[in-house]
PDB file of C-alpha atoms in Angstrom:
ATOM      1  CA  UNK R1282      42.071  36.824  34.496  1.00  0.00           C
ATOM      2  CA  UNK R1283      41.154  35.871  37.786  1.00  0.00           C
ATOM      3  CA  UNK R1284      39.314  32.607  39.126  1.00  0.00           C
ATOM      4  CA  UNK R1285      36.169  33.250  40.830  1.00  0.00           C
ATOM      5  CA  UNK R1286      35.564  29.941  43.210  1.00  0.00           C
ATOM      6  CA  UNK R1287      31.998  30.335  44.088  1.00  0.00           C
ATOM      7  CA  UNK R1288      29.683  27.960  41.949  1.00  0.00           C
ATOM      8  CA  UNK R1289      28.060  29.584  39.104  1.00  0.00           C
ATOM      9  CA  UNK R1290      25.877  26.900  38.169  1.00  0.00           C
ATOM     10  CA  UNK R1291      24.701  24.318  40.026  1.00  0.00           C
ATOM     11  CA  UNK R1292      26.737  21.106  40.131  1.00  0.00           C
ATOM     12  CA  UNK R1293      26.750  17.873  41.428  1.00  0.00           C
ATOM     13  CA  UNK R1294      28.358  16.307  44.585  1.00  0.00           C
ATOM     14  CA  UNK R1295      30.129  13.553  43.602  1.00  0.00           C
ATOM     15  CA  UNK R1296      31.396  10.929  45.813  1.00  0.00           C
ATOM     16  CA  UNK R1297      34.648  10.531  47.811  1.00  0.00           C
ATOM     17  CA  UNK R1298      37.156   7.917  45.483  1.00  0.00           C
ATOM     18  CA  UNK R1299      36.985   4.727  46.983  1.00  0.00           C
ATOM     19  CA  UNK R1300      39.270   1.803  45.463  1.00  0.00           C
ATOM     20  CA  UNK R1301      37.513  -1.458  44.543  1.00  0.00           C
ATOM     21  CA  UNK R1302      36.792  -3.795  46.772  1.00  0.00           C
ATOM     22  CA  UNK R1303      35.883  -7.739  45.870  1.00  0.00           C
ATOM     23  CA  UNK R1304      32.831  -8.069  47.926  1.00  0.00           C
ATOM     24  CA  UNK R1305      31.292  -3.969  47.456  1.00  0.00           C
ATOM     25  CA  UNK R1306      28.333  -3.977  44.956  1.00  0.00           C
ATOM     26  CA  UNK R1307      29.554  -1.609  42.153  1.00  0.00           C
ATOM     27  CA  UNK R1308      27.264   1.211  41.294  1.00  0.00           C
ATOM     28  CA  UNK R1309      27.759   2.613  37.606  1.00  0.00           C
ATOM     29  CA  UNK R1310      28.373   6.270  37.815  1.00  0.00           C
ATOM     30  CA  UNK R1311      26.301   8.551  36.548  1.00  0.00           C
ATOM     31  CA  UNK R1312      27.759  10.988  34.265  1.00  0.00           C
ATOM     32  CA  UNK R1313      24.675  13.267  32.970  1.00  0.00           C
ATOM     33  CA  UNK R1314      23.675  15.907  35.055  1.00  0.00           C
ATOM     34  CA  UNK R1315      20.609  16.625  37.208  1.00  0.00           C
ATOM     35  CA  UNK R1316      19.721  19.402  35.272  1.00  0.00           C
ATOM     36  CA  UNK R1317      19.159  20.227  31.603  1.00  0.00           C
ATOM     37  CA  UNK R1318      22.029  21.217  29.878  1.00  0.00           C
ATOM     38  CA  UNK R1319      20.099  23.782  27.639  1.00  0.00           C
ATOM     39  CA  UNK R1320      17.230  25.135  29.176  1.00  0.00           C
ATOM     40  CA  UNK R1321      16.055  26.475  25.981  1.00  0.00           C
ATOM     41  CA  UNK R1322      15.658  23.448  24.280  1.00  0.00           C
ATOM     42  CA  UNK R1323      12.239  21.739  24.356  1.00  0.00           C
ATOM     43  CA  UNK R1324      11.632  19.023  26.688  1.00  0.00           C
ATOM     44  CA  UNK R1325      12.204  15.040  25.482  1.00  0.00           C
ATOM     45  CA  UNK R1326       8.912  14.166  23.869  1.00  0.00           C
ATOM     46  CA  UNK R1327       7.052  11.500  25.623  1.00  0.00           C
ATOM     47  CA  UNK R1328       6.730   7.893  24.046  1.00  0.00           C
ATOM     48  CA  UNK R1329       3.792   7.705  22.100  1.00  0.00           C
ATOM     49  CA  UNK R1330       1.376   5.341  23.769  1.00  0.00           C
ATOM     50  CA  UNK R1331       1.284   1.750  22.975  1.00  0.00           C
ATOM     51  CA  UNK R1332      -1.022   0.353  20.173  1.00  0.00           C
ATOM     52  CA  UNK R1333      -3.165  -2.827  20.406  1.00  0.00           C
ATOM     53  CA  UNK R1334      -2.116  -5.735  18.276  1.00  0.00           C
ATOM     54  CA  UNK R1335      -4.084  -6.196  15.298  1.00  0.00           C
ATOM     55  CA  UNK R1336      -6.292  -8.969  14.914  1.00  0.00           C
ATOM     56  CA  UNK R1337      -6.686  -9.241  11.611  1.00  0.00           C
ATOM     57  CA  UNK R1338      -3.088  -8.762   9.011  1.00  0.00           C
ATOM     58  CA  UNK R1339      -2.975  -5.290   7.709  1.00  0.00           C
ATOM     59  CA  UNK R1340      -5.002  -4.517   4.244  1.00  0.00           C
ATOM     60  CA  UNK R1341      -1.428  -4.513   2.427  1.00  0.00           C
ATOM     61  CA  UNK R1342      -0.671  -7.751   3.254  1.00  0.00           C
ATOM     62  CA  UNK R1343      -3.932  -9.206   2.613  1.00  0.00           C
ATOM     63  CA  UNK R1344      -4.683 -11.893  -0.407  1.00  0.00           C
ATOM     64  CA  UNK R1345      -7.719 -10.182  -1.565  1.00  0.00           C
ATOM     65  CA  UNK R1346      -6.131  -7.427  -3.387  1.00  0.00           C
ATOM     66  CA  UNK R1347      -3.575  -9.819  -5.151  1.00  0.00           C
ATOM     67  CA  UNK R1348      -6.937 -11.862  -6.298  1.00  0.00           C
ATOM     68  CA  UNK R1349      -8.073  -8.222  -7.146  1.00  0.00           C
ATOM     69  CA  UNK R1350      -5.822  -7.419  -9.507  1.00  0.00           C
ATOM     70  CA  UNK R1351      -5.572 -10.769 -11.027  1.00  0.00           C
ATOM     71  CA  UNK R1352      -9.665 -10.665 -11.684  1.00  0.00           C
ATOM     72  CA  UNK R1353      -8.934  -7.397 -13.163  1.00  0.00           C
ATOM     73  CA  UNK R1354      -6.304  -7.988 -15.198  1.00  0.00           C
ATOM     74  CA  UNK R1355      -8.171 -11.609 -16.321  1.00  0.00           C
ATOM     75  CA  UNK R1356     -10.832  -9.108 -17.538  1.00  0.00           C
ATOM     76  CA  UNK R1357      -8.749  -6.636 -19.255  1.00  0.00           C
ATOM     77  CA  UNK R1358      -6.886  -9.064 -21.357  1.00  0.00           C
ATOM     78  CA  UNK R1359     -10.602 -10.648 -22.246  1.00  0.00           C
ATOM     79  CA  UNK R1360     -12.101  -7.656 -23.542  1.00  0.00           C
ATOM     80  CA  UNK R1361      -8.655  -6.367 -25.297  1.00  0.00           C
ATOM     81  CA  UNK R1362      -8.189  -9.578 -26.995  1.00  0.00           C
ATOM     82  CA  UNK R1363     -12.078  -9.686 -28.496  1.00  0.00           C
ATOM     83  CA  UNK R1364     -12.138  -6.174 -29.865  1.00  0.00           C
ATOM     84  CA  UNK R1365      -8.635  -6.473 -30.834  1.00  0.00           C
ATOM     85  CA  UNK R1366      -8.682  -9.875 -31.718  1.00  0.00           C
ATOM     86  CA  UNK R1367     -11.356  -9.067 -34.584  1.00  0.00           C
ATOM     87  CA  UNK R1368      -9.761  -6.191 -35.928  1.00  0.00           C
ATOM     88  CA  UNK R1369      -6.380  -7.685 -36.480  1.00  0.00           C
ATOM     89  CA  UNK R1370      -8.486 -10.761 -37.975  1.00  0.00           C
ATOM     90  CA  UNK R1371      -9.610  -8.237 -40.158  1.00  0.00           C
ATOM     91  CA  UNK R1372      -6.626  -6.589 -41.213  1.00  0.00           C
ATOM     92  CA  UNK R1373      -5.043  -9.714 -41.793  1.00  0.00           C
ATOM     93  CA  UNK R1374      -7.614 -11.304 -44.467  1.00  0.00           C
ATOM     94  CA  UNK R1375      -7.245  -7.307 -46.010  1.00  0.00           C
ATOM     95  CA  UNK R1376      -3.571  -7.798 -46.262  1.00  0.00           C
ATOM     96  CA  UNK R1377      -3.382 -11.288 -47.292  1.00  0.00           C
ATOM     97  CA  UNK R1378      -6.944 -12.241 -48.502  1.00  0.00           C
ATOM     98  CA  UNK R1379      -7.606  -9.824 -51.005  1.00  0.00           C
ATOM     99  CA  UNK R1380     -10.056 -11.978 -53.171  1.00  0.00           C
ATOM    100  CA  UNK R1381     -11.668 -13.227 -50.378  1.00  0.00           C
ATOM    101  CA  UNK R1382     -12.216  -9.792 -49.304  1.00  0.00           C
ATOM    102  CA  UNK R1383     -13.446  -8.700 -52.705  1.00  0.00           C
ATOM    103  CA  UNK R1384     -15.819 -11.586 -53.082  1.00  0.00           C
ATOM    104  CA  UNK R1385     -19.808 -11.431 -52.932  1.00  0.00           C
ATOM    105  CA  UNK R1386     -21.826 -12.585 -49.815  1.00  0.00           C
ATOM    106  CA  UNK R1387     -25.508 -11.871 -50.954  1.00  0.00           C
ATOM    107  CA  UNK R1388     -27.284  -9.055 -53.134  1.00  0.00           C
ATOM    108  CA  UNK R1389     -23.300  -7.699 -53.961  1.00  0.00           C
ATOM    109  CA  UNK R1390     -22.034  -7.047 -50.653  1.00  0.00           C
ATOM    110  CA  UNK R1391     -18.341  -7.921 -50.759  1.00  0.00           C
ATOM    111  CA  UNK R1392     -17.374 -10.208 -47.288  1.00  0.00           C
ATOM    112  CA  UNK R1393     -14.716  -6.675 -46.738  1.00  0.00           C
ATOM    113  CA  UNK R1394     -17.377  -4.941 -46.312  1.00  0.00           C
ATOM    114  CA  UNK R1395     -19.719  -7.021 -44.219  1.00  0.00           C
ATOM    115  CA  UNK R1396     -16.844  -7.475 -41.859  1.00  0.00           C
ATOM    116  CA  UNK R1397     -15.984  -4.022 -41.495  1.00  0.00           C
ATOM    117  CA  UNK R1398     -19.813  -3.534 -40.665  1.00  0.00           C
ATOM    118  CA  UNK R1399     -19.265  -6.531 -37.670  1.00  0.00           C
ATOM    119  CA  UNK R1400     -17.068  -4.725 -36.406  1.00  0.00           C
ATOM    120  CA  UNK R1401     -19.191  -2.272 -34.720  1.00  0.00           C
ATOM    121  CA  UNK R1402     -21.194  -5.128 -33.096  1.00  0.00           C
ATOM    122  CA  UNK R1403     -18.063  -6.717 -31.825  1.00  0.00           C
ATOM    123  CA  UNK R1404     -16.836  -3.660 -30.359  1.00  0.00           C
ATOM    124  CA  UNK R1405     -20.178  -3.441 -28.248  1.00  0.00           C
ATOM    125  CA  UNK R1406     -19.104  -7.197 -27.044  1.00  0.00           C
ATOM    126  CA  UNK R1407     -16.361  -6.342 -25.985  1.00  0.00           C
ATOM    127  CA  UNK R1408     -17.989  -3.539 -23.568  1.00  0.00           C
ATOM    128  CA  UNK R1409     -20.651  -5.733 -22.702  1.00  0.00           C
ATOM    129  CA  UNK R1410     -18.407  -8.847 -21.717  1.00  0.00           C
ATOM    130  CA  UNK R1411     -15.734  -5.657 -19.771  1.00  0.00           C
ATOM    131  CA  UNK R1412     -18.884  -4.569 -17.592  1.00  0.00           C
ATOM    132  CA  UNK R1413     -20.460  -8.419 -17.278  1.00  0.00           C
ATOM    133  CA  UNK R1414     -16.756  -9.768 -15.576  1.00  0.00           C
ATOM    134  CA  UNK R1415     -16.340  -6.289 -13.805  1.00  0.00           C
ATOM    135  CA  UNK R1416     -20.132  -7.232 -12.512  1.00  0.00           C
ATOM    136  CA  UNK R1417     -19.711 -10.467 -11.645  1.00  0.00           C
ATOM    137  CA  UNK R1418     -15.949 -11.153 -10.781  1.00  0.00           C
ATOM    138  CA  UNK R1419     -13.967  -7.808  -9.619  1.00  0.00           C
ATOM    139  CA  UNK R1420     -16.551  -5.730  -7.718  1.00  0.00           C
ATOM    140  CA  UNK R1421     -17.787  -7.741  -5.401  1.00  0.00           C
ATOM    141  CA  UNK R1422     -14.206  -8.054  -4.579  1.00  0.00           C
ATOM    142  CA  UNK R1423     -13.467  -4.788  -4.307  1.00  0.00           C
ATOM    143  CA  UNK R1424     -16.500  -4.114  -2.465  1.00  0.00           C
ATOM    144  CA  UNK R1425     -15.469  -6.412   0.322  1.00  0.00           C
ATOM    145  CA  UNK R1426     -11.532  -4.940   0.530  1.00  0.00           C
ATOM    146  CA  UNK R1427     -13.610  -1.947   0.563  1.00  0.00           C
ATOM    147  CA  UNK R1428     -15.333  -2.945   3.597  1.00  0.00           C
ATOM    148  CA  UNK R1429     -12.815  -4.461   5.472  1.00  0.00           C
ATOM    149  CA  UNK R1430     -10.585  -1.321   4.877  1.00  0.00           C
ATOM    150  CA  UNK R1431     -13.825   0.744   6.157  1.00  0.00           C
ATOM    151  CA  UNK R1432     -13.740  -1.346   9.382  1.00  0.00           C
ATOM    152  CA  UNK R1433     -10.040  -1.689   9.658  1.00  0.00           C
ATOM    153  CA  UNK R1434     -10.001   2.129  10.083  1.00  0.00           C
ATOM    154  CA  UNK R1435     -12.687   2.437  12.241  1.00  0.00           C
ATOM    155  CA  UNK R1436     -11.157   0.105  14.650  1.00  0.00           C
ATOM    156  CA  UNK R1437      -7.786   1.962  14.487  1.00  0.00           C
ATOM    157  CA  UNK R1438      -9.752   5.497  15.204  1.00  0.00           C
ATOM    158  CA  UNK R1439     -11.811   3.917  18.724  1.00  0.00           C
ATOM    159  CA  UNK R1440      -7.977   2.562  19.336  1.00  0.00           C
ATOM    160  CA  UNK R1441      -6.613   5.873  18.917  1.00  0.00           C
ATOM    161  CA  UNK R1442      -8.825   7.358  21.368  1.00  0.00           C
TER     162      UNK R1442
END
């Protein structure tokens, strides 16, 4: 094998050594080449740009969807509790209320009966008070995180550009 001298790639000078003197600003040497190592390799990608602070906290972190769920969940448990709340009733004076079950209201309708019939009515309630709290107490909420989440992104798409 022989050694070939000439430069195959291009290098860098580097200095002459020179010991350390007390009083000579230090320059850190530079160890990477001026060149890329792998020309095949795809170039560094450039730093995204930088984005504008917010103004406002991010949706996420915002109260109104913890109020959100707690409206919604307030309403759940209402409407659950008076359809179910009637039918367990029910089932209870069956199980343990037999002759109060089996006894007469008017014309020879036993009370079992009548309250079985109720429970249609009650079950309509319950739907009616679900759609009165979602009316009144969780969509105007929603609508307004709806909003602001409209907005929010709309702001983030003119800062994008």
């Amino acid at each position: 094998m022989s050694y070939d001298p000439s430069p195959s790639y291009p290098h860098q000078q580097h200095p002459p050594y020179q010991p350390y003197q007390k009083n000579q600003s230090h320059q850190p040497y530079d160890s990477s080449p001026p060149y890329s190592t792998y020309p095949w390799q795809p170039a560094a990608p450039p730093e995204p740009p930088r984005q504008r602070p917010q103004h406002r906290p991010a949706l996420g972190h915002h109260s109104d969807l913890r109020i959100l769920r707690s409206a919604y969940r307030w309403q759940r448990r209402t409407a659950t509790l008076t359809a179910l709340g009637y039918f367990t009733l029910f089932l209870i004076l069956s199980a343990f209320a037999p002759g109060f079950m089996s006894s007469t209201v008017a014309d020879g309708m036993p009370t079992g009966l009548l309250l079985a019939m109720v429970q249609l009515p009650v079950t309509w309630l319950a739907i009616a008070l679900y759609e009165h709290t979602a009316r009144r107490y969780v969509d105007p909420i929603a609508d307004r995180i709806r909003r602001e989440s409209q907005l929010n992104a709309k702001r983030e798409g003119e800062a994008a550009r």
